[in-house]
Short mmCIF file of C-alpha atoms in Angstrom, two decimals:
data_model
loop_
_atom_site.label_atom_id
_atom_site.label_comp_id
_atom_site.label_asym_id
_atom_site.label_seq_id
_atom_site.Cartn_x
_atom_site.Cartn_y
_atom_site.Cartn_z
CA MET A 22 150.88 1.60 158.21
CA LYS A 23 151.36 2.91 154.69
CA GLU A 24 154.64 1.98 153.01
CA ILE A 25 156.76 4.92 151.90
CA LYS A 26 158.44 4.37 148.56
CA HIS A 27 161.96 5.72 148.30
CA THR A 28 163.14 7.10 144.99
CA PRO A 29 166.91 7.08 144.60
CA VAL A 30 168.35 10.58 144.42
CA SER A 31 171.20 9.66 142.11
CA PRO A 32 170.03 7.60 139.12
CA PRO A 33 172.36 4.91 137.73
CA MET A 34 173.14 7.16 134.76
CA LEU A 35 174.87 9.62 137.10
CA HIS A 36 177.11 6.87 138.45
CA ILE A 37 178.00 5.73 134.93
CA HIS A 38 178.79 9.28 133.81
CA HIS A 39 180.88 9.88 136.92
CA GLN A 40 182.79 6.61 136.39
CA GLN A 41 183.48 7.44 132.73
CA LEU A 42 184.70 10.89 133.71
CA LEU A 43 187.05 9.42 136.33
CA GLU A 44 188.48 6.92 133.84
CA TYR A 45 188.91 9.68 131.28
CA MET A 46 190.65 11.97 133.79
CA CYS A 47 193.06 9.16 134.78
CA TYR A 48 193.98 8.66 131.13
CA LEU A 49 194.25 12.41 130.60
CA PHE A 50 196.67 12.77 133.52
CA GLN A 51 198.81 9.91 132.15
CA VAL A 52 199.06 11.76 128.84
CA LEU A 53 199.84 15.05 130.61
CA GLU A 54 202.63 13.33 132.57
CA GLN A 55 204.08 12.07 129.30
CA LEU A 56 204.00 15.59 127.89
CA GLU A 57 205.67 16.91 131.03
CA GLU A 58 208.44 14.31 130.70
CA GLY A 59 209.04 15.40 127.12
CA ILE A 60 207.51 12.29 125.57
CA VAL A 61 205.90 13.09 122.24
CA VAL A 62 202.18 12.38 122.23
CA ASP A 63 200.73 11.62 118.84
CA TYR A 64 197.89 13.60 117.29
CA GLY A 65 195.57 10.60 117.48
CA THR A 66 195.81 10.51 121.27
CA ILE A 67 194.95 14.19 121.62
CA ASP A 68 192.12 13.82 119.09
CA TYR A 69 190.79 10.82 121.04
CA LEU A 70 190.87 12.81 124.29
CA ARG A 71 189.04 15.69 122.61
CA THR A 72 186.40 13.42 121.10
CA ARG A 73 185.78 11.60 124.40
CA SER A 74 185.51 14.88 126.30
CA HIS A 75 182.94 16.08 123.75
CA ASP A 76 180.97 12.85 124.17
CA MET A 77 180.99 13.28 127.94
CA LEU A 78 179.94 16.91 127.64
CA GLN A 79 176.94 15.85 125.53
CA ALA A 80 176.09 13.07 128.00
CA SER A 81 176.31 15.53 130.89
CA PHE A 82 173.97 17.95 129.10
CA ARG A 83 171.47 15.17 128.32
CA PHE A 84 171.60 14.04 131.94
CA GLN A 85 170.83 17.54 133.19
CA GLN A 86 167.88 17.73 130.79
CA SER A 87 166.57 14.28 131.80
CA TYR A 88 166.55 15.00 135.52
CA PRO A 89 165.44 18.63 135.92
CA HIS A 90 163.91 18.16 139.38
CA VAL A 91 166.64 16.96 141.71
CA PRO A 92 167.55 18.29 145.15
CA GLU A 93 169.56 21.53 145.09
CA LYS A 94 172.70 19.85 146.45
CA ILE A 95 172.61 17.26 143.65
CA GLU A 96 171.91 19.98 141.08
CA LYS A 97 174.98 21.95 142.21
CA GLY A 98 177.09 18.80 141.92
CA LEU A 99 175.79 18.14 138.43
CA ASP A 100 176.52 21.73 137.41
CA ARG A 101 180.09 21.41 138.69
CA LEU A 102 180.54 18.09 136.90
CA HIS A 103 179.24 19.67 133.68
CA ASP A 104 181.58 22.67 134.12
CA LEU A 105 184.56 20.37 134.68
CA THR A 106 183.71 18.42 131.54
CA ARG A 107 183.39 21.67 129.57
CA HIS A 108 186.82 22.88 130.78
CA VAL A 109 188.42 19.58 129.76
CA TYR A 110 186.79 19.76 126.33
CA ASP A 111 187.90 23.38 125.84
CA ALA A 112 191.46 22.46 126.83
CA MET A 113 191.56 19.52 124.42
CA ASP A 114 190.06 21.65 121.67
CA SER A 115 192.81 24.24 122.22
CA LEU A 116 195.49 21.54 122.08
CA ILE A 117 194.12 20.05 118.87
CA SER A 118 193.95 23.41 117.12
CA TRP A 119 197.42 24.39 118.27
#
């Protein structure tokens, strides 16, 4: 009987990107809670959030380019993850230029 080799559908890079995005979102929500409570958030924090979101956006784009042939369900998930990252970056960019 011939052995069938299984190729993982989600490469480790996807897990790392997803984990980084989750950590970033947790930090982002902490900062947003501070803003909501009237706590002044320094420029450096907002700039850091913007820079990290840009880094993640670039990583997401590179990931999509590196794995062009994935199942449709995975591709849709990657597109949504990329869109979410883009929205976060746009929001941080708006805050920094405000």
